[in-house]
Coordinates of C-alpha atoms and ligand atoms in Angstrom, one line a residue:
M258 CA 93.7 99.0 71.3
R259 CA 95.6 99.2 74.5
Q260 CA 92.7 98.7 76.9
F261 CA 92.7 97.6 80.5
P262 CA 90.2 95.1 81.8
P263 CA 86.8 96.7 82.5
D264 CA 87.0 96.4 86.3
F265 CA 90.6 97.6 86.6
L266 CA 91.1 99.6 89.8
W267 CA 92.6 102.9 89.0
G268 CA 93.9 104.8 92.0
V269 CA 96.4 107.1 93.7
A270 CA 98.3 106.6 96.9
T271 CA 99.7 108.6 99.8
S272 CA 100.7 107.9 103.4
A273 CA 99.7 109.7 106.6
F274 CA 103.0 111.1 107.8
Q275 CA 104.0 112.3 104.3
I276 CA 100.9 114.5 103.8
E277 CA 98.8 115.0 106.9
G278 CA 100.8 117.5 109.0
A279 CA 98.9 118.4 112.2
T280 CA 101.2 116.2 114.2
Q281 CA 100.1 117.7 117.5
T282 CA 96.4 118.0 116.8
D283 CA 93.5 116.2 118.4
G284 CA 95.5 114.1 120.7
R285 CA 97.8 112.5 118.2
G286 CA 100.8 110.9 120.0
E287 CA 104.4 111.2 119.0
S288 CA 105.7 108.9 116.2
I289 CA 109.2 107.7 115.5
W290 CA 109.3 110.0 112.5
D291 CA 108.6 113.1 114.6
R292 CA 111.5 112.2 116.8
F293 CA 113.8 111.3 113.9
A294 CA 113.0 114.4 111.9
A295 CA 113.7 116.5 115.0
T296 CA 117.2 115.0 115.3
P297 CA 119.7 117.3 113.5
G298 CA 121.2 115.8 110.4
K299 CA 118.6 113.1 109.8
I300 CA 116.5 114.9 107.1
A301 CA 118.4 116.3 104.1
D302 CA 116.7 119.7 104.0
G303 CA 116.2 119.9 107.8
T304 CA 112.3 119.8 107.5
D305 CA 109.8 117.7 109.3
G306 CA 106.2 116.5 108.9
S307 CA 104.5 119.0 111.2
V308 CA 102.7 120.7 108.3
A309 CA 103.5 118.6 105.2
C310 CA 100.6 119.1 102.7
D311 CA 98.2 120.1 105.6
H312 CA 96.0 117.3 104.4
Y313 CA 94.5 116.9 107.9
N314 CA 92.8 120.2 107.3
R315 CA 92.5 120.2 103.5
W316 CA 91.4 116.6 102.9
K317 CA 88.1 117.7 101.4
D318 CA 89.9 119.6 98.7
D319 CA 92.2 116.6 98.1
V320 CA 89.2 114.3 97.7
E321 CA 87.8 116.8 95.2
T322 CA 91.1 116.6 93.3
M323 CA 90.7 112.8 93.2
R324 CA 87.2 113.1 92.0
W325 CA 88.4 115.3 89.2
L326 CA 91.1 112.8 88.3
G327 CA 88.4 110.2 88.1
V328 CA 90.2 107.6 90.1
K329 CA 88.1 104.7 91.5
S330 CA 90.2 104.2 94.6
Y331 CA 92.4 106.0 97.1
R332 CA 95.1 104.2 99.0
F333 CA 96.0 106.1 102.2
S334 CA 97.5 105.1 105.5
I335 CA 96.3 105.5 109.1
A336 CA 98.6 107.2 111.6
W337 CA 98.8 104.7 114.4
P338 CA 99.7 107.4 116.9
R339 CA 96.4 109.2 116.1
I340 CA 94.4 106.1 117.0
L341 CA 96.5 104.9 120.0
P342 CA 98.8 107.8 121.1
L343 CA 100.9 105.5 123.3
G344 CA 100.8 102.6 120.9
R345 CA 98.2 100.5 122.8
G346 CA 95.5 101.1 125.4
K347 CA 92.7 103.7 125.1
V348 CA 91.6 104.7 121.6
N349 CA 91.8 108.5 120.8
Q350 CA 88.3 109.1 119.4
A351 CA 89.3 112.3 117.7
G352 CA 91.9 110.5 115.6
M353 CA 89.6 107.7 114.7
D354 CA 86.9 110.3 113.7
F355 CA 89.3 111.9 111.3
Y356 CA 89.6 108.7 109.3
S357 CA 86.0 108.0 109.6
R358 CA 85.1 111.3 108.0
L359 CA 87.7 110.8 105.3
V360 CA 86.2 107.4 104.4
D361 CA 82.7 108.9 104.3
G362 CA 84.0 111.7 102.1
L363 CA 85.6 109.3 99.7
L364 CA 82.5 107.1 99.5
T365 CA 80.4 110.1 98.8
A366 CA 82.7 111.1 96.0
G367 CA 82.4 107.5 94.6
I368 CA 86.0 106.6 95.5
E369 CA 86.8 103.3 97.2
P370 CA 89.1 103.6 100.2
M371 CA 92.1 101.2 100.5
V372 CA 93.6 101.4 103.9
T373 CA 97.3 100.8 104.8
L374 CA 97.6 100.2 108.5
Y375 CA 101.3 100.7 108.9
H376 CA 103.3 103.1 106.7
W377 CA 106.2 103.6 109.1
D378 CA 104.9 106.0 111.7
L379 CA 105.3 103.8 114.8
P380 CA 104.2 105.4 118.1
Q381 CA 107.3 106.6 119.8
A382 CA 106.1 105.0 123.1
L383 CA 106.5 101.6 121.4
D384 CA 109.9 102.4 120.1
D385 CA 110.9 103.3 123.7
K386 CA 110.2 99.6 124.4
G387 CA 112.3 98.3 121.5
G388 CA 110.0 99.1 118.5
W389 CA 109.9 96.3 115.9
T390 CA 112.8 94.5 117.4
A391 CA 110.5 93.7 120.4
R392 CA 108.1 90.8 120.0
D393 CA 105.6 92.7 122.1
T394 CA 105.1 95.1 119.2
V395 CA 103.5 92.3 117.2
G396 CA 100.6 92.1 119.8
A397 CA 100.3 95.9 119.8
F398 CA 99.9 96.0 116.0
V399 CA 97.3 93.3 116.1
E400 CA 95.3 95.3 118.7
Y401 CA 95.6 98.4 116.6
A402 CA 94.5 96.6 113.5
D403 CA 91.5 95.3 115.5
E404 CA 90.5 98.7 116.7
V405 CA 90.7 100.3 113.3
S406 CA 89.0 97.5 111.3
Q407 CA 86.2 97.3 113.9
V408 CA 85.3 101.0 113.2
L409 CA 86.1 101.4 109.5
G410 CA 85.3 97.8 108.5
D411 CA 81.7 98.5 107.7
R412 CA 82.9 100.9 104.9
V413 CA 86.4 99.8 103.9
S414 CA 86.9 96.3 102.4
K415 CA 90.5 96.6 101.1
W416 CA 93.2 96.4 103.8
I417 CA 97.0 96.4 103.6
T418 CA 98.7 95.4 106.8
H419 CA 102.2 96.9 106.1
N420 CA 103.9 99.0 103.6
E421 CA 107.4 97.8 102.5
P422 CA 108.8 95.6 105.3
W423 CA 112.2 95.9 103.6
C424 CA 112.3 99.6 104.3
I425 CA 110.9 99.3 107.8
S426 CA 113.6 96.8 108.8
V427 CA 116.6 97.5 106.6
L428 CA 116.4 101.3 106.4
G429 CA 115.0 101.7 110.0
Y430 CA 117.2 99.2 111.8
G431 CA 120.0 98.1 109.4
N432 CA 121.5 101.2 107.9
G433 CA 119.8 103.8 109.9
E434 CA 118.6 106.0 107.0
H435 CA 115.1 106.0 108.3
A436 CA 113.5 106.2 111.8
P437 CA 114.3 104.9 114.3
G438 CA 117.8 105.2 112.8
H439 CA 119.5 102.1 114.2
K440 CA 122.5 100.5 112.5
N441 CA 122.4 96.8 113.5
W442 CA 121.7 94.0 111.1
S443 CA 120.6 91.4 113.6
E444 CA 118.0 94.0 114.8
A445 CA 116.9 94.5 111.2
L446 CA 116.3 90.8 110.8
A447 CA 114.3 90.6 114.1
A448 CA 112.3 93.7 113.0
A449 CA 111.5 92.1 109.7
H450 CA 110.3 89.0 111.4
H451 CA 108.1 90.8 113.8
V452 CA 106.6 92.9 111.0
L453 CA 105.8 89.8 108.9
L454 CA 104.4 88.0 112.0
S455 CA 102.2 90.9 112.9
H456 CA 100.9 90.9 109.3
G457 CA 100.1 87.2 109.5
Q458 CA 98.3 87.6 112.8
A459 CA 96.4 90.6 111.8
V460 CA 94.9 89.0 108.7
S461 CA 92.4 86.9 110.6
V462 CA 91.5 89.8 113.0
I463 CA 90.7 92.0 110.0
R464 CA 88.7 89.3 108.3
A465 CA 86.7 88.8 111.5
N466 CA 85.7 92.6 111.6
V467 CA 85.2 93.2 107.9
K468 CA 82.4 91.4 106.0
K469 CA 83.8 91.4 102.4
A470 CA 87.5 91.8 103.5
E471 CA 90.2 91.8 100.9
V472 CA 93.5 91.7 102.9
G473 CA 97.1 91.9 101.7
I474 CA 100.5 93.3 102.3
T475 CA 102.6 95.6 100.2
L476 CA 106.2 94.8 99.4
N477 CA 108.7 97.0 97.6
L478 CA 110.3 94.7 95.1
C479 CA 113.4 95.3 93.0
P480 CA 114.0 92.9 90.1
A481 CA 117.7 92.2 89.8
Q482 CA 119.9 91.3 86.8
P483 CA 123.6 90.3 86.9
A484 CA 125.7 93.0 85.2
S485 CA 127.5 90.2 83.3
P486 CA 127.2 86.4 83.0
S487 CA 130.2 85.9 85.4
A488 CA 129.7 83.5 88.2
E489 CA 130.5 86.3 90.7
D490 CA 127.9 88.6 89.3
Q491 CA 125.3 85.8 89.2
D492 CA 126.0 85.0 92.8
A493 CA 125.8 88.7 93.8
C494 CA 122.5 88.9 92.0
R495 CA 121.2 85.9 93.8
A496 CA 122.2 87.4 97.1
F497 CA 120.6 90.8 96.3
D498 CA 117.4 89.2 95.1
G499 CA 117.4 87.0 98.2
G500 CA 117.8 89.9 100.7
F501 CA 115.6 92.4 99.0
N502 CA 112.8 90.2 97.5
R503 CA 112.7 86.6 98.6
W504 CA 113.3 87.3 102.3
Y505 CA 109.8 88.8 102.4
L506 CA 108.0 86.9 99.6
D507 CA 109.0 83.4 100.6
P508 CA 107.7 83.5 104.2
I509 CA 104.5 85.2 103.2
Y510 CA 103.9 82.5 100.6
G511 CA 104.6 79.6 102.9
K512 CA 108.2 78.8 101.9
G513 CA 109.9 80.0 105.1
Y514 CA 113.1 82.1 105.0
P515 CA 115.4 81.4 102.1
Q516 CA 118.3 79.1 103.3
D517 CA 120.8 80.7 100.9
V518 CA 120.2 84.1 102.4
I519 CA 120.4 82.9 106.0
A520 CA 123.8 81.5 105.0
D521 CA 124.8 84.8 103.5
H522 CA 123.9 86.6 106.8
V523 CA 126.0 84.2 108.8
A524 CA 128.9 84.5 106.4
A525 CA 128.7 88.3 106.6
G526 CA 128.7 88.1 110.4
R527 CA 125.2 89.7 110.7
I528 CA 123.9 86.8 112.8
A529 CA 125.9 84.3 114.8
S530 CA 124.3 81.1 113.5
E531 CA 121.8 79.7 111.0
K532 CA 119.3 79.3 113.9
L533 CA 117.2 82.5 113.8
D534 CA 116.6 83.0 117.5
F535 CA 113.7 85.4 117.0
V536 CA 111.6 82.6 115.2
R537 CA 109.3 80.7 117.6
P538 CA 107.3 77.6 116.8
G539 CA 104.2 78.5 114.8
D540 CA 105.6 81.8 113.5
L541 CA 106.2 80.6 110.0
E542 CA 102.7 79.2 109.7
A543 CA 101.2 82.4 111.0
M544 CA 103.2 84.6 108.6
A545 CA 101.9 82.5 105.7
A546 CA 98.2 83.3 106.4
P547 CA 96.5 83.2 103.0
T548 CA 95.9 86.7 101.6
D549 CA 93.6 88.1 98.9
F550 CA 96.2 90.1 97.1
L551 CA 99.8 91.2 97.0
G552 CA 100.6 94.9 96.8
V553 CA 103.6 95.6 94.7
N554 CA 105.6 98.9 94.8
Y555 CA 107.9 99.1 91.8
Y556 CA 110.2 102.0 91.0
S557 CA 113.3 100.6 89.4
R558 CA 115.5 97.5 88.7
G559 CA 118.9 96.6 90.1
I560 CA 121.9 95.8 87.9
I561 CA 124.1 93.8 90.2
R562 CA 127.9 93.8 90.1
S563 CA 129.9 91.7 92.4
D564 CA 132.2 93.5 94.9
R565 CA 134.1 90.3 95.8
I566 CA 136.5 90.6 92.9
P567 CA 138.2 93.7 91.4
E568 CA 136.5 95.1 88.3
S569 CA 139.5 94.2 86.2
Q570 CA 139.1 90.5 87.0
N571 CA 135.4 90.4 86.4
A572 CA 133.8 89.7 83.0
P573 CA 132.9 92.8 80.9
R574 CA 129.5 94.2 81.8
T575 CA 126.8 93.1 79.4
V576 CA 123.8 94.8 81.1
H577 CA 124.0 98.6 81.2
A578 CA 121.7 101.0 82.9
E579 CA 119.5 103.2 80.8
P580 CA 120.7 106.8 80.8
E581 CA 117.4 108.3 82.2
K582 CA 117.4 108.6 86.0
T583 CA 114.8 110.2 88.2
D584 CA 115.8 112.7 90.9
M585 CA 116.2 109.8 93.3
D586 CA 118.9 108.6 90.9
W587 CA 116.8 105.6 90.1
E588 CA 117.1 104.2 86.6
V589 CA 113.9 104.5 84.5
Y590 CA 113.3 101.0 83.2
A591 CA 109.8 99.9 82.7
G592 CA 110.5 96.4 81.2
A593 CA 111.5 95.1 84.6
L594 CA 108.0 95.7 85.9
T595 CA 106.6 93.3 83.4
D596 CA 109.3 90.7 84.2
L597 CA 108.6 91.2 88.0
L598 CA 104.9 90.6 87.6
L599 CA 105.5 87.5 85.5
R600 CA 107.9 86.2 88.0
L601 CA 105.5 86.8 90.9
K602 CA 102.8 84.8 89.1
K603 CA 105.2 82.0 88.3
D604 CA 107.0 81.7 91.7
Y605 CA 104.2 82.7 94.2
N606 CA 100.9 82.7 92.3
P607 CA 99.1 85.4 94.3
K608 CA 95.4 85.5 93.9
R609 CA 95.5 89.1 92.7
I610 CA 98.1 91.8 92.4
Y611 CA 97.7 95.5 92.8
I612 CA 100.5 97.9 91.9
T613 CA 100.1 99.9 95.1
E614 CA 102.9 102.4 94.2
N615 CA 104.7 103.4 91.0
G616 CA 106.0 106.8 90.1
A617 CA 108.9 109.1 89.6
A618 CA 110.5 112.0 91.4
Y619 CA 111.2 115.0 89.2
S620 CA 111.3 118.5 90.6
T621 CA 109.5 120.2 87.6
G622 CA 107.5 123.2 88.8
P623 CA 105.1 125.6 87.2
D624 CA 106.1 127.6 84.1
A625 CA 105.3 131.3 83.8
D626 CA 101.8 130.3 82.5
G627 CA 101.2 128.2 85.6
R628 CA 101.3 124.9 83.8
V629 CA 103.5 122.1 85.1
R630 CA 105.0 120.4 82.1
D631 CA 106.4 117.3 83.7
T632 CA 107.2 115.5 80.5
K633 CA 109.6 113.0 82.1
R634 CA 106.9 111.9 84.6
V635 CA 104.4 111.6 81.7
H636 CA 106.9 109.3 79.9
Y637 CA 107.5 107.3 83.1
L638 CA 103.8 106.9 83.6
R639 CA 103.0 105.9 80.1
T640 CA 105.8 103.3 79.8
H641 CA 105.0 101.7 83.2
L642 CA 101.4 101.5 82.3
E643 CA 102.4 99.8 79.0
A644 CA 104.5 97.4 81.0
S645 CA 101.5 96.7 83.3
L646 CA 99.3 96.0 80.3
D647 CA 101.9 93.7 78.8
A648 CA 101.8 91.6 82.1
I649 CA 98.0 91.5 82.0
K650 CA 98.1 90.2 78.5
Q651 CA 100.5 87.5 79.5
G652 CA 98.1 86.3 82.2
V653 CA 99.2 88.1 85.4
P654 CA 96.2 88.8 87.6
L655 CA 96.9 92.5 87.9
A656 CA 93.7 94.1 89.2
G657 CA 94.7 97.7 89.8
Y658 CA 97.3 100.4 89.6
F659 CA 97.9 103.2 92.2
A660 CA 100.1 106.1 91.1
W661 CA 102.6 107.3 93.7
S662 CA 101.7 109.9 94.6
L663 CA 98.5 111.9 94.5
M664 CA 100.6 115.0 95.3
D665 CA 104.1 116.1 96.2
N666 CA 104.9 115.3 99.8
F667 CA 107.4 114.7 102.6
E668 CA 109.9 112.2 101.0
W669 CA 111.3 110.8 104.3
A670 CA 115.0 111.4 104.8
W671 CA 114.9 113.7 101.7
G672 CA 112.4 116.0 103.2
Y673 CA 110.5 118.1 100.6
Q674 CA 113.3 118.0 98.0
K675 CA 111.9 115.1 96.0
R676 CA 108.6 115.5 94.3
F677 CA 106.7 112.4 93.3
G678 CA 103.2 114.0 92.9
L679 CA 100.8 114.0 90.0
V680 CA 99.7 117.3 91.6
F681 CA 102.3 120.0 92.4
V682 CA 102.2 121.4 96.0
D683 CA 103.4 124.9 96.6
Y684 CA 104.4 124.4 100.3
A685 CA 104.4 128.2 101.0
T686 CA 100.7 128.6 100.1
Q687 CA 99.5 125.0 100.0
K688 CA 98.2 125.6 96.5
R689 CA 97.8 122.4 94.5
I690 CA 98.3 122.4 90.7
P691 CA 97.7 119.3 88.6
K692 CA 100.7 118.6 86.5
D693 CA 100.6 117.4 82.9
S694 CA 101.0 113.8 84.3
A695 CA 97.8 114.3 86.3
H696 CA 96.0 115.3 83.0
L697 CA 97.4 112.3 81.3
Y698 CA 96.4 110.0 84.2
R699 CA 92.9 111.5 84.1
A700 CA 92.6 110.7 80.4
V701 CA 93.9 107.2 80.8
V702 CA 91.5 106.5 83.7
A703 CA 88.5 108.0 81.7
R704 CA 89.4 105.8 78.7
N705 CA 90.5 102.8 80.7
G706 CA 93.3 102.5 78.2
L707 CA 96.4 104.1 76.8
D708 CA 95.3 105.4 73.5
V709 CA 95.2 109.0 74.8
E710 CA 97.0 112.2 73.8
L711 CA 97.8 115.3 75.9
A712 CA 97.3 118.8 74.6
A713 CA 100.6 120.2 73.4
Ligands
IFM968 O1 107.6 108.0 99.3 C1 107.9 106.6 99.3 C2 106.7 105.8 100.0 O2 106.4 106.3 101.3 C3 107.1 104.4 100.1 N1 107.5 103.9 98.8 C4 108.5 104.6 98.1 C5 108.1 106.1 98.0 C6 109.1 106.8 97.2 O3 110.4 106.7 97.8

């Protein structure tokens, strides 16, 4: 019997910019992703988020799809520029009303809302003043969190401050693949610090506005394994894990920034000295505000090979990637999810964990009979759910799983080329078609377990 605990929270996840469209409707302000997507060459297929899945207008149908799926919860994000078009100041009532209606619609359908406050769409007006590299943005975020939680807090108890600080800082400010597209490592570190600080400061503000608040943050984590037992590979693996995982986990759980990674940054010339000049007295304590859960986004593992020595001088590889890769070129390897969850319990002991994202990009579309046979996603889903169950059986306080994503959507710098949805979206007609993976997920949720079969 491969059953999940009785109160396991089954959900699906999306984010505002990836699905809503209507970027110029009802007083919404410009976001860094509108500006970035409008810059030639930034989005692989030259598209933008102006229509996306037209969820702003079709949200009722999308809630119906979720009701059909049987999920108990829906994780979505609020577009900051809909609430505060200039980042701070006067609230745009029409924007707030949209989310208020969505929350009511979900509750009527028996689906619990889980709100992410920041999933990357920073108001452009704040970027004009330095974005996340500016300490002022911390205060702006806390004001925004206050406004939203005051209004929705009577109906929403689960709050995620930020989605994936690594992506916000490294992709946004370090390598420039995401908005706002800067390429400066010291900016990336300052941005990460301000994101984590704003998280810590927002926690108490949300708690003050929400009676039974459950507050957390979502990190994208990538478990790493050295490609061989060589000292070089082991050190490269330490550094990768440090920069990707520990840099965010350690401060949130009160351990401060990892010293070994600070030394790596200095050695690489990313910062001038080990004194992080963006850290002020009290910051580390604020960032470590106790939370109710950790949100984990897991997609794949890293097999780490040192680039410090030539391949011929390194030890032969002993860890090899599985042949199956998703359309993102990410290895399909579910075992690392169990390992990751066990490690989180051992090293950080979060009260609760939700897998707030997990999924796979495959471009499978409808066959002639209209059915979307996304067998590879079905396999991905099954194996990762097995891996989640393994972790629960070994004592990890995993309380829920949110499939990424409810439907195909705007995959950032890739545009609409990568499809992560359980539901297929025909962008020309906005028709939604549940894929085989949606049928599987529906069966799993209904049974609260994995002993389910799909019709051939
Ligand atoms: O689509 C993204 C999402 O916005 C954040 N986590 C990873 C997903 C897939 O790349």
